[in-house]
Amino acid sequence: MTEVRGRARHRRRGKALVIGVPAVLTAAGVLAYGTAFGVFGADARAGAAAVEAKAGAAKAGAAKAGAAPASTAPAAEAPVWARAVADGFASVDALGQQGTYGGRDGRTVTVRTLADLEKYATAPEPYVIVVAGTITVNPTGKEIKVASDKTIVGSGTSGHIVGGGFFLGQGVHNVIIRNLTIRDAYQGIWNDKEHDFDAVQMDGAHHVWIDHNDLRHMADGLIDSRKDTTYVTVSWNRLGTNNKTFGIGWTENVTADLTIHHNWFRETEQRNPSTDNVAHAHLYNNLLQDDPGTNITSSYGNYARGKTRMVLENSVFQGVNNPVVKDGTAALVQRGNVFSGTTGRNESGGTAFDPRTFYPYTLDPTAKVPALLRSGAGPRPTIGTASTASAGGTPSAAPAAAPTVLTVAKDGSGRFTSVQKAVDAVPAGNSSRVVIRVAPGVYRETVKVPSNKPQVTIEGTGGSRKDTVLVEGHASGMTRPDGSGTYGTSGSATVAVEADDFQARNLTISNDFDEAANRDLNGHQAVALRTAADRILLDGVIVTGDQDTLLLDTAAKERPGRVYVTHSYVIGNVDFVFGRATAVIDRSVLTLKKRWDGTSAGYVTAPSTPAGRKGFLITRSTVNGDVAAGGFFLGRPWHAGGDATLSPQTTVRDSVLSAAVKPTPWTDMSGFSWKADRFAEYRNTGPGSGPAHPDRPHLTPTEAATQDTLHWLGDWTPRTS
């Protein structure tokens, strides 16, 4: 920002290059990497370079063996549906896994035989496995063992698994089963105790997404989630013509978390689902239908057993006996459900949980659920095919093209040797996603994505976000090379994004301006990344600098600009997250740095929010760093240009605050009192947190209910593409 401040606030020690990477990145690694997301968090995801190397090795191995029964496509050509990621509990980072994305980082293979399906499903490498046609399982009832990092998807409506299903064993994780019809293992015995023939059985698995399938007529369950299987989302499926439909439990432990939404249960007798000892069961927008005069009569609908805590919202029950049942030891909260022609038990009671503390979601109106699911549940003709539909839960009206891929590599092995050259090659007014894949290396350049080039993604292809670095060292007070004046704060940015629907992932964006070597310079603001557009997604990135690291702006004061930052690190010391955008920083680390002279004092945020807009929301994140205790404010109000009409806002909630945060975490700025603007906390923990008092306001639960990701981003649900 352009506000003039005393020099003592802008200086830090000089740095040198270490093995071609700015030392600031090495220092950041000491400060925070690995402290919030497990072992390097999203760095655990296989990068494109590693995936391509694995794919090449696998292809060479297949050729050596003389076997190539299935067609393959390189990962770079993966369509939108192959890059789909889960919502709900399957999207939550836990157990060393960052959400559920299946085999998207591996090759796409098409299979038509049981042998090929088993070959790729059990392989150690990630795969997107497209089932094209009907595969009959032999012997009947066999459950194909699925290894981690797999997407198994039907090609349109043609992918059928007949007479068997899938098994996910202990520790198997990051699996997507999507757009398939799994059917007809039924052995003629309605309450079958002998044949454990399930469509999908999970024993001790985690991070699984079961989506848009048609599951029916099996000998036992359609879905069995057993033995502490957790972080599961079951969405947009048709489940029908079955007795024991969907059972969850078989454990004394109360650890499982599941989301079950937009599923159509029709002519299913019991377990719709039955949830036993489930820590968090979130069911919403489901349709349970029992038609009169059929051979199948429902015994019960949703059942909460043992120590289950269930939230049941905006679902529809038509003709179901005992639609909602709970044990005396379970907690079940109902909201917005509709019951038509039901009889028997309809129960609720106890205190459950707030799903929005775990993930954002949007409820469809209950009145629309029957029509929505009858038209949208089950396999879609545009998933798993060359022309693809939206990766979201509801079908798109028209297919979306696979993204155009441009490659960048310093050594000349890519199409371009600089990122800006790749951006320049994107056509103005492009109407579909362009992905710029940048090979590992340090790219010293400035990058600008102009407003007429929307839907651009810049992603590093290394195994870690530290492998690909975009860096420059400009500062506000430095004179431009052409002598046209100084850079100014916004002009100092290493990367400037002025186009809507931009995404960045798996890379580092740095401004390494050396304050210690430029103590007499008037203007030490040095931006690493500036955004001035709407619907910006930063996923798995590092944004690092000192003062004014991350400028989250809008194209104009009257224009909206929403930004979602997730699984990322933002590093700095003075106002290092600032601007007038509406921004959510979720499941990330805000790393505090010492000043050039070794002192520990600074400010995390400096919002300049227009009145009537949302400002900055920091949620489920960590504020820490190798700094002294009690030196940093969480924020102060930036009334840019002295504009008294602004209403700066920062909310920090459900986050871990280190001892570096001051006991009174907000402060005034340039004559404007923080108390006249919008600064608050909610449910923070850690040594830097503290109880509410006049100098440390906390939200009430009612206020907090409207200060979450869903309310911040409105009708935009960020999705990687």
PDB file of N, CA and C in Angstrom, residues 279-363:
ATOM      1  N   ALA A 279     -19.219 -40.130  14.485  1.00  0.00           N
ATOM      2  CA  ALA A 279     -18.934 -38.876  15.187  1.00  0.00           C
ATOM      3  C   ALA A 279     -19.700 -37.709  14.579  1.00  0.00           C
ATOM      4  N   HIS A 280     -19.679 -37.632  13.239  1.00  0.00           N
ATOM      5  CA  HIS A 280     -20.373 -36.546  12.548  1.00  0.00           C
ATOM      6  C   HIS A 280     -21.015 -37.124  11.287  1.00  0.00           C
ATOM      7  N   ALA A 281     -22.338 -37.178  11.284  1.00  0.00           N
ATOM      8  CA  ALA A 281     -23.086 -37.645  10.107  1.00  0.00           C
ATOM      9  C   ALA A 281     -23.930 -36.481   9.610  1.00  0.00           C
ATOM     10  N   HIS A 282     -23.607 -35.980   8.432  1.00  0.00           N
ATOM     11  CA  HIS A 282     -24.326 -34.841   7.862  1.00  0.00           C
ATOM     12  C   HIS A 282     -25.109 -35.328   6.648  1.00  0.00           C
ATOM     13  N   LEU A 283     -26.437 -35.322   6.750  1.00  0.00           N
ATOM     14  CA  LEU A 283     -27.319 -35.775   5.682  1.00  0.00           C
ATOM     15  C   LEU A 283     -28.168 -34.594   5.237  1.00  0.00           C
ATOM     16  N   TYR A 284     -28.129 -34.299   3.939  1.00  0.00           N
ATOM     17  CA  TYR A 284     -28.977 -33.204   3.472  1.00  0.00           C
ATOM     18  C   TYR A 284     -29.387 -33.417   2.023  1.00  0.00           C
ATOM     19  N   ASN A 285     -30.559 -32.850   1.686  1.00  0.00           N
ATOM     20  CA  ASN A 285     -31.091 -32.862   0.317  1.00  0.00           C
ATOM     21  C   ASN A 285     -31.188 -34.260  -0.269  1.00  0.00           C
ATOM     22  N   ASN A 286     -31.543 -35.253   0.559  1.00  0.00           N
ATOM     23  CA  ASN A 286     -31.787 -36.602   0.062  1.00  0.00           C
ATOM     24  C   ASN A 286     -33.282 -36.820  -0.136  1.00  0.00           C
ATOM     25  N   LEU A 287     -33.619 -37.757  -1.010  1.00  0.00           N
ATOM     26  CA  LEU A 287     -35.004 -38.153  -1.258  1.00  0.00           C
ATOM     27  C   LEU A 287     -35.154 -39.630  -0.927  1.00  0.00           C
ATOM     28  N   LEU A 288     -36.035 -39.952   0.039  1.00  0.00           N
ATOM     29  CA  LEU A 288     -36.355 -41.334   0.373  1.00  0.00           C
ATOM     30  C   LEU A 288     -37.784 -41.604  -0.059  1.00  0.00           C
ATOM     31  N   GLN A 289     -37.951 -42.577  -0.950  1.00  0.00           N
ATOM     32  CA  GLN A 289     -39.242 -42.805  -1.596  1.00  0.00           C
ATOM     33  C   GLN A 289     -39.624 -44.277  -1.502  1.00  0.00           C
ATOM     34  N   ASP A 290     -40.810 -44.551  -0.960  1.00  0.00           N
ATOM     35  CA  ASP A 290     -41.373 -45.904  -0.915  1.00  0.00           C
ATOM     36  C   ASP A 290     -42.734 -45.852  -1.580  1.00  0.00           C
ATOM     37  N   ASP A 291     -42.820 -46.366  -2.800  1.00  0.00           N
ATOM     38  CA  ASP A 291     -44.067 -46.308  -3.553  1.00  0.00           C
ATOM     39  C   ASP A 291     -45.050 -47.360  -3.059  1.00  0.00           C
ATOM     40  N   PRO A 292     -46.314 -47.019  -2.959  1.00  0.00           N
ATOM     41  CA  PRO A 292     -47.306 -48.006  -2.523  1.00  0.00           C
ATOM     42  C   PRO A 292     -47.526 -49.080  -3.585  1.00  0.00           C
ATOM     43  N   GLY A 293     -47.900 -50.289  -3.117  1.00  0.00           N
ATOM     44  CA  GLY A 293     -48.246 -51.368  -4.037  1.00  0.00           C
ATOM     45  C   GLY A 293     -47.079 -52.094  -4.650  1.00  0.00           C
ATOM     46  N   THR A 294     -45.866 -51.867  -4.154  1.00  0.00           N
ATOM     47  CA  THR A 294     -44.700 -52.571  -4.689  1.00  0.00           C
ATOM     48  C   THR A 294     -44.339 -53.738  -3.776  1.00  0.00           C
ATOM     49  N   ASN A 295     -43.389 -54.565  -4.212  1.00  0.00           N
ATOM     50  CA  ASN A 295     -42.990 -55.733  -3.428  1.00  0.00           C
ATOM     51  C   ASN A 295     -42.085 -55.381  -2.248  1.00  0.00           C
ATOM     52  N   ILE A 296     -41.561 -54.167  -2.224  1.00  0.00           N
ATOM     53  CA  ILE A 296     -40.635 -53.755  -1.168  1.00  0.00           C
ATOM     54  C   ILE A 296     -41.314 -52.699  -0.300  1.00  0.00           C
ATOM     55  N   THR A 297     -41.302 -52.944   0.995  1.00  0.00           N
ATOM     56  CA  THR A 297     -41.882 -52.004   1.949  1.00  0.00           C
ATOM     57  C   THR A 297     -40.796 -51.555   2.909  1.00  0.00           C
ATOM     58  N   SER A 298     -40.679 -50.262   3.093  1.00  0.00           N
ATOM     59  CA  SER A 298     -39.623 -49.734   3.945  1.00  0.00           C
ATOM     60  C   SER A 298     -39.850 -50.126   5.396  1.00  0.00           C
ATOM     61  N   SER A 299     -38.761 -50.501   6.057  1.00  0.00           N
ATOM     62  CA  SER A 299     -38.790 -50.764   7.488  1.00  0.00           C
ATOM     63  C   SER A 299     -38.498 -49.484   8.268  1.00  0.00           C
ATOM     64  N   TYR A 300     -37.496 -48.734   7.828  1.00  0.00           N
ATOM     65  CA  TYR A 300     -37.176 -47.439   8.417  1.00  0.00           C
ATOM     66  C   TYR A 300     -36.328 -46.657   7.422  1.00  0.00           C
ATOM     67  N   GLY A 301     -36.219 -45.362   7.688  1.00  0.00           N
ATOM     68  CA  GLY A 301     -35.429 -44.501   6.812  1.00  0.00           C
ATOM     69  C   GLY A 301     -34.071 -44.214   7.401  1.00  0.00           C
ATOM     70  N   ASN A 302     -33.834 -42.980   7.846  1.00  0.00           N
ATOM     71  CA  ASN A 302     -32.555 -42.608   8.462  1.00  0.00           C
ATOM     72  C   ASN A 302     -32.549 -43.044   9.919  1.00  0.00           C
ATOM     73  N   TYR A 303     -31.457 -43.677  10.346  1.00  0.00           N
ATOM     74  CA  TYR A 303     -31.382 -44.250  11.684  1.00  0.00           C
ATOM     75  C   TYR A 303     -30.072 -43.813  12.322  1.00  0.00           C
ATOM     76  N   ALA A 304     -30.157 -43.139  13.472  1.00  0.00           N
ATOM     77  CA  ALA A 304     -28.974 -42.750  14.241  1.00  0.00           C
ATOM     78  C   ALA A 304     -28.877 -43.655  15.460  1.00  0.00           C
ATOM     79  N   ARG A 305     -27.785 -44.407  15.551  1.00  0.00           N
ATOM     80  CA  ARG A 305     -27.619 -45.405  16.605  1.00  0.00           C
ATOM     81  C   ARG A 305     -26.365 -45.120  17.426  1.00  0.00           C
ATOM     82  N   GLY A 306     -26.315 -45.754  18.615  1.00  0.00           N
ATOM     83  CA  GLY A 306     -25.122 -45.649  19.450  1.00  0.00           C
ATOM     84  C   GLY A 306     -24.833 -44.211  19.835  1.00  0.00           C
ATOM     85  N   LYS A 307     -23.605 -43.799  19.622  1.00  0.00           N
ATOM     86  CA  LYS A 307     -23.190 -42.447  19.986  1.00  0.00           C
ATOM     87  C   LYS A 307     -23.117 -41.522  18.770  1.00  0.00           C
ATOM     88  N   THR A 308     -23.897 -41.861  17.765  1.00  0.00           N
ATOM     89  CA  THR A 308     -23.930 -41.037  16.548  1.00  0.00           C
ATOM     90  C   THR A 308     -24.435 -39.636  16.848  1.00  0.00           C
ATOM     91  N   ARG A 309     -23.805 -38.663  16.174  1.00  0.00           N
ATOM     92  CA  ARG A 309     -24.329 -37.302  16.128  1.00  0.00           C
ATOM     93  C   ARG A 309     -24.675 -37.001  14.676  1.00  0.00           C
ATOM     94  N   MET A 310     -25.950 -36.725  14.424  1.00  0.00           N
ATOM     95  CA  MET A 310     -26.436 -36.560  13.053  1.00  0.00           C
ATOM     96  C   MET A 310     -27.124 -35.217  12.886  1.00  0.00           C
ATOM     97  N   VAL A 311     -26.839 -34.568  11.746  1.00  0.00           N
ATOM     98  CA  VAL A 311     -27.577 -33.387  11.307  1.00  0.00           C
ATOM     99  C   VAL A 311     -28.287 -33.764  10.016  1.00  0.00           C
ATOM    100  N   LEU A 312     -29.618 -33.612   9.997  1.00  0.00           N
ATOM    101  CA  LEU A 312     -30.457 -34.043   8.878  1.00  0.00           C
ATOM    102  C   LEU A 312     -31.224 -32.825   8.375  1.00  0.00           C
ATOM    103  N   GLU A 313     -30.924 -32.390   7.143  1.00  0.00           N
ATOM    104  CA  GLU A 313     -31.447 -31.124   6.645  1.00  0.00           C
ATOM    105  C   GLU A 313     -32.080 -31.259   5.259  1.00  0.00           C
ATOM    106  N   ASN A 314     -33.172 -30.524   5.078  1.00  0.00           N
ATOM    107  CA  ASN A 314     -33.800 -30.297   3.767  1.00  0.00           C
ATOM    108  C   ASN A 314     -33.912 -31.571   2.934  1.00  0.00           C
ATOM    109  N   SER A 315     -34.309 -32.657   3.574  1.00  0.00           N
ATOM    110  CA  SER A 315     -34.539 -33.919   2.871  1.00  0.00           C
ATOM    111  C   SER A 315     -36.037 -34.184   2.764  1.00  0.00           C
ATOM    112  N   VAL A 316     -36.417 -35.070   1.849  1.00  0.00           N
ATOM    113  CA  VAL A 316     -37.821 -35.367   1.577  1.00  0.00           C
ATOM    114  C   VAL A 316     -38.062 -36.854   1.794  1.00  0.00           C
ATOM    115  N   PHE A 317     -39.126 -37.189   2.530  1.00  0.00           N
ATOM    116  CA  PHE A 317     -39.504 -38.573   2.813  1.00  0.00           C
ATOM    117  C   PHE A 317     -40.910 -38.783   2.279  1.00  0.00           C
ATOM    118  N   GLN A 318     -41.066 -39.703   1.333  1.00  0.00           N
ATOM    119  CA  GLN A 318     -42.354 -39.960   0.709  1.00  0.00           C
ATOM    120  C   GLN A 318     -42.763 -41.412   0.931  1.00  0.00           C
ATOM    121  N   GLY A 319     -43.833 -41.621   1.719  1.00  0.00           N
ATOM    122  CA  GLY A 319     -44.379 -42.957   1.926  1.00  0.00           C
ATOM    123  C   GLY A 319     -43.512 -43.877   2.753  1.00  0.00           C
ATOM    124  N   VAL A 320     -42.538 -43.351   3.471  1.00  0.00           N
ATOM    125  CA  VAL A 320     -41.572 -44.169   4.207  1.00  0.00           C
ATOM    126  C   VAL A 320     -42.104 -44.466   5.605  1.00  0.00           C
ATOM    127  N   ASN A 321     -42.033 -45.725   6.023  1.00  0.00           N
ATOM    128  CA  ASN A 321     -42.359 -46.090   7.392  1.00  0.00           C
ATOM    129  C   ASN A 321     -41.195 -45.725   8.314  1.00  0.00           C
ATOM    130  N   ASN A 322     -41.522 -45.199   9.493  1.00  0.00           N
ATOM    131  CA  ASN A 322     -40.493 -44.822  10.471  1.00  0.00           C
ATOM    132  C   ASN A 322     -39.376 -44.015   9.800  1.00  0.00           C
ATOM    133  N   PRO A 323     -39.698 -42.849   9.275  1.00  0.00           N
ATOM    134  CA  PRO A 323     -38.729 -42.134   8.423  1.00  0.00           C
ATOM    135  C   PRO A 323     -37.444 -41.731   9.132  1.00  0.00           C
ATOM    136  N   VAL A 324     -37.530 -41.330  10.420  1.00  0.00           N
ATOM    137  CA  VAL A 324     -36.331 -40.900  11.143  1.00  0.00           C
ATOM    138  C   VAL A 324     -36.367 -41.533  12.531  1.00  0.00           C
ATOM    139  N   VAL A 325     -35.357 -42.330  12.824  1.00  0.00           N
ATOM    140  CA  VAL A 325     -35.315 -43.080  14.075  1.00  0.00           C
ATOM    141  C   VAL A 325     -33.985 -42.794  14.767  1.00  0.00           C
ATOM    142  N   LYS A 326     -34.031 -42.650  16.093  1.00  0.00           N
ATOM    143  CA  LYS A 326     -32.791 -42.503  16.841  1.00  0.00           C
ATOM    144  C   LYS A 326     -32.847 -43.306  18.129  1.00  0.00           C
ATOM    145  N   ASP A 327     -31.709 -43.847  18.512  1.00  0.00           N
ATOM    146  CA  ASP A 327     -31.568 -44.484  19.817  1.00  0.00           C
ATOM    147  C   ASP A 327     -31.541 -43.431  20.915  1.00  0.00           C
ATOM    148  N   GLY A 328     -31.725 -43.895  22.136  1.00  0.00           N
ATOM    149  CA  GLY A 328     -31.664 -42.987  23.263  1.00  0.00           C
ATOM    150  C   GLY A 328     -30.297 -42.390  23.490  1.00  0.00           C
ATOM    151  N   THR A 329     -29.249 -43.035  22.978  1.00  0.00           N
ATOM    152  CA  THR A 329     -27.883 -42.539  23.173  1.00  0.00           C
ATOM    153  C   THR A 329     -27.385 -41.661  22.036  1.00  0.00           C
ATOM    154  N   ALA A 330     -28.130 -41.582  20.955  1.00  0.00           N
ATOM    155  CA  ALA A 330     -27.712 -40.804  19.782  1.00  0.00           C
ATOM    156  C   ALA A 330     -28.265 -39.385  19.858  1.00  0.00           C
ATOM    157  N   ALA A 331     -27.627 -38.470  19.127  1.00  0.00           N
ATOM    158  CA  ALA A 331     -28.109 -37.096  18.978  1.00  0.00           C
ATOM    159  C   ALA A 331     -28.482 -36.875  17.525  1.00  0.00           C
ATOM    160  N   LEU A 332     -29.657 -36.301  17.284  1.00  0.00           N
ATOM    161  CA  LEU A 332     -30.126 -36.106  15.912  1.00  0.00           C
ATOM    162  C   LEU A 332     -30.873 -34.783  15.843  1.00  0.00           C
ATOM    163  N   VAL A 333     -30.365 -33.882  15.022  1.00  0.00           N
ATOM    164  CA  VAL A 333     -30.975 -32.569  14.834  1.00  0.00           C
ATOM    165  C   VAL A 333     -31.598 -32.521  13.450  1.00  0.00           C
ATOM    166  N   GLN A 334     -32.889 -32.180  13.377  1.00  0.00           N
ATOM    167  CA  GLN A 334     -33.588 -32.052  12.089  1.00  0.00           C
ATOM    168  C   GLN A 334     -33.836 -30.580  11.776  1.00  0.00           C
ATOM    169  N   ARG A 335     -33.675 -30.237  10.480  1.00  0.00           N
ATOM    170  CA  ARG A 335     -33.993 -28.889  10.022  1.00  0.00           C
ATOM    171  C   ARG A 335     -34.535 -28.961   8.601  1.00  0.00           C
ATOM    172  N   GLY A 336     -35.720 -28.404   8.381  1.00  0.00           N
ATOM    173  CA  GLY A 336     -36.233 -28.187   7.034  1.00  0.00           C
ATOM    174  C   GLY A 336     -36.648 -29.412   6.265  1.00  0.00           C
ATOM    175  N   ASN A 337     -36.885 -30.546   6.912  1.00  0.00           N
ATOM    176  CA  ASN A 337     -37.280 -31.765   6.198  1.00  0.00           C
ATOM    177  C   ASN A 337     -38.781 -31.773   5.930  1.00  0.00           C
ATOM    178  N   VAL A 338     -39.194 -32.517   4.898  1.00  0.00           N
ATOM    179  CA  VAL A 338     -40.600 -32.611   4.510  1.00  0.00           C
ATOM    180  C   VAL A 338     -40.999 -34.077   4.496  1.00  0.00           C
ATOM    181  N   PHE A 339     -42.165 -34.396   5.089  1.00  0.00           N
ATOM    182  CA  PHE A 339     -42.650 -35.766   5.203  1.00  0.00           C
ATOM    183  C   PHE A 339     -44.026 -35.851   4.544  1.00  0.00           C
ATOM    184  N   SER A 340     -44.180 -36.789   3.612  1.00  0.00           N
ATOM    185  CA  SER A 340     -45.429 -36.955   2.880  1.00  0.00           C
ATOM    186  C   SER A 340     -45.829 -38.423   2.897  1.00  0.00           C
ATOM    187  N   GLY A 341     -46.975 -38.723   3.484  1.00  0.00           N
ATOM    188  CA  GLY A 341     -47.466 -40.096   3.509  1.00  0.00           C
ATOM    189  C   GLY A 341     -46.641 -41.029   4.362  1.00  0.00           C
ATOM    190  N   THR A 342     -45.889 -40.498   5.306  1.00  0.00           N
ATOM    191  CA  THR A 342     -45.054 -41.337   6.169  1.00  0.00           C
ATOM    192  C   THR A 342     -45.837 -41.779   7.400  1.00  0.00           C
ATOM    193  N   THR A 343     -45.382 -42.850   8.014  1.00  0.00           N
ATOM    194  CA  THR A 343     -46.014 -43.360   9.229  1.00  0.00           C
ATOM    195  C   THR A 343     -44.935 -43.781  10.214  1.00  0.00           C
ATOM    196  N   GLY A 344     -45.312 -43.866  11.495  1.00  0.00           N
ATOM    197  CA  GLY A 344     -44.390 -44.390  12.493  1.00  0.00           C
ATOM    198  C   GLY A 344     -43.458 -43.341  13.056  1.00  0.00           C
ATOM    199  N   ARG A 345     -42.286 -43.759  13.447  1.00  0.00           N
ATOM    200  CA  ARG A 345     -41.359 -42.940  14.220  1.00  0.00           C
ATOM    201  C   ARG A 345     -40.730 -41.833  13.373  1.00  0.00           C
ATOM    202  N   ASN A 346     -40.732 -40.663  13.953  1.00  0.00           N
ATOM    203  CA  ASN A 346     -40.076 -39.501  13.350  1.00  0.00           C
ATOM    204  C   ASN A 346     -39.482 -38.713  14.512  1.00  0.00           C
ATOM    205  N   GLU A 347     -38.198 -38.919  14.766  1.00  0.00           N
ATOM    206  CA  GLU A 347     -37.615 -38.533  16.039  1.00  0.00           C
ATOM    207  C   GLU A 347     -36.434 -37.579  15.864  1.00  0.00           C
ATOM    208  N   SER A 348     -36.180 -36.832  16.893  1.00  0.00           N
ATOM    209  CA  SER A 348     -34.999 -35.981  16.952  1.00  0.00           C
ATOM    210  C   SER A 348     -34.733 -35.666  18.410  1.00  0.00           C
ATOM    211  N   GLY A 349     -33.553 -35.120  18.672  1.00  0.00           N
ATOM    212  CA  GLY A 349     -33.218 -34.759  20.035  1.00  0.00           C
ATOM    213  C   GLY A 349     -31.720 -34.738  20.257  1.00  0.00           C
ATOM    214  N   GLY A 350     -31.307 -33.954  21.244  1.00  0.00           N
ATOM    215  CA  GLY A 350     -29.897 -33.850  21.561  1.00  0.00           C
ATOM    216  C   GLY A 350     -29.225 -32.739  20.773  1.00  0.00           C
ATOM    217  N   THR A 351     -27.952 -32.577  21.026  1.00  0.00           N
ATOM    218  CA  THR A 351     -27.142 -31.556  20.363  1.00  0.00           C
ATOM    219  C   THR A 351     -26.162 -32.238  19.426  1.00  0.00           C
ATOM    220  N   ALA A 352     -26.133 -31.820  18.178  1.00  0.00           N
ATOM    221  CA  ALA A 352     -25.247 -32.464  17.199  1.00  0.00           C
ATOM    222  C   ALA A 352     -24.016 -31.596  16.949  1.00  0.00           C
ATOM    223  N   PHE A 353     -23.921 -30.936  15.807  1.00  0.00           N
ATOM    224  CA  PHE A 353     -22.733 -30.161  15.450  1.00  0.00           C
ATOM    225  C   PHE A 353     -23.104 -29.227  14.322  1.00  0.00           C
ATOM    226  N   ASP A 354     -22.214 -28.306  13.999  1.00  0.00           N
ATOM    227  CA  ASP A 354     -22.419 -27.378  12.885  1.00  0.00           C
ATOM    228  C   ASP A 354     -21.538 -27.815  11.723  1.00  0.00           C
ATOM    229  N   PRO A 355     -22.116 -28.373  10.651  1.00  0.00           N
ATOM    230  CA  PRO A 355     -21.289 -28.844   9.528  1.00  0.00           C
ATOM    231  C   PRO A 355     -20.403 -27.766   8.932  1.00  0.00           C
ATOM    232  N   ARG A 356     -20.828 -26.511   9.019  1.00  0.00           N
ATOM    233  CA  ARG A 356     -20.049 -25.451   8.375  1.00  0.00           C
ATOM    234  C   ARG A 356     -18.734 -25.170   9.093  1.00  0.00           C
ATOM    235  N   THR A 357     -18.562 -25.712  10.275  1.00  0.00           N
ATOM    236  CA  THR A 357     -17.245 -25.584  10.909  1.00  0.00           C
ATOM    237  C   THR A 357     -16.238 -26.528  10.272  1.00  0.00           C
ATOM    238  N   PHE A 358     -16.722 -27.461   9.443  1.00  0.00           N
ATOM    239  CA  PHE A 358     -15.836 -28.418   8.772  1.00  0.00           C
ATOM    240  C   PHE A 358     -15.667 -28.104   7.283  1.00  0.00           C
ATOM    241  N   TYR A 359     -16.717 -27.628   6.620  1.00  0.00           N
ATOM    242  CA  TYR A 359     -16.659 -27.368   5.181  1.00  0.00           C
ATOM    243  C   TYR A 359     -17.847 -26.500   4.778  1.00  0.00           C
ATOM    244  N   PRO A 360     -17.723 -25.751   3.672  1.00  0.00           N
ATOM    245  CA  PRO A 360     -18.868 -24.984   3.173  1.00  0.00           C
ATOM    246  C   PRO A 360     -19.803 -25.880   2.380  1.00  0.00           C
ATOM    247  N   TYR A 361     -21.080 -25.547   2.379  1.00  0.00           N
ATOM    248  CA  TYR A 361     -22.041 -26.274   1.543  1.00  0.00           C
ATOM    249  C   TYR A 361     -23.253 -25.392   1.315  1.00  0.00           C
ATOM    250  N   THR A 362     -24.038 -25.727   0.314  1.00  0.00           N
ATOM    251  CA  THR A 362     -25.232 -24.970  -0.027  1.00  0.00           C
ATOM    252  C   THR A 362     -26.429 -25.901  -0.046  1.00  0.00           C
ATOM    253  N   LEU A 363     -27.464 -25.559   0.706  1.00  0.00           N
ATOM    254  CA  LEU A 363     -28.688 -26.351   0.732  1.00  0.00           C
ATOM    255  C   LEU A 363     -29.582 -25.959  -0.435  1.00  0.00           C
TER     256      LEU A 363
END
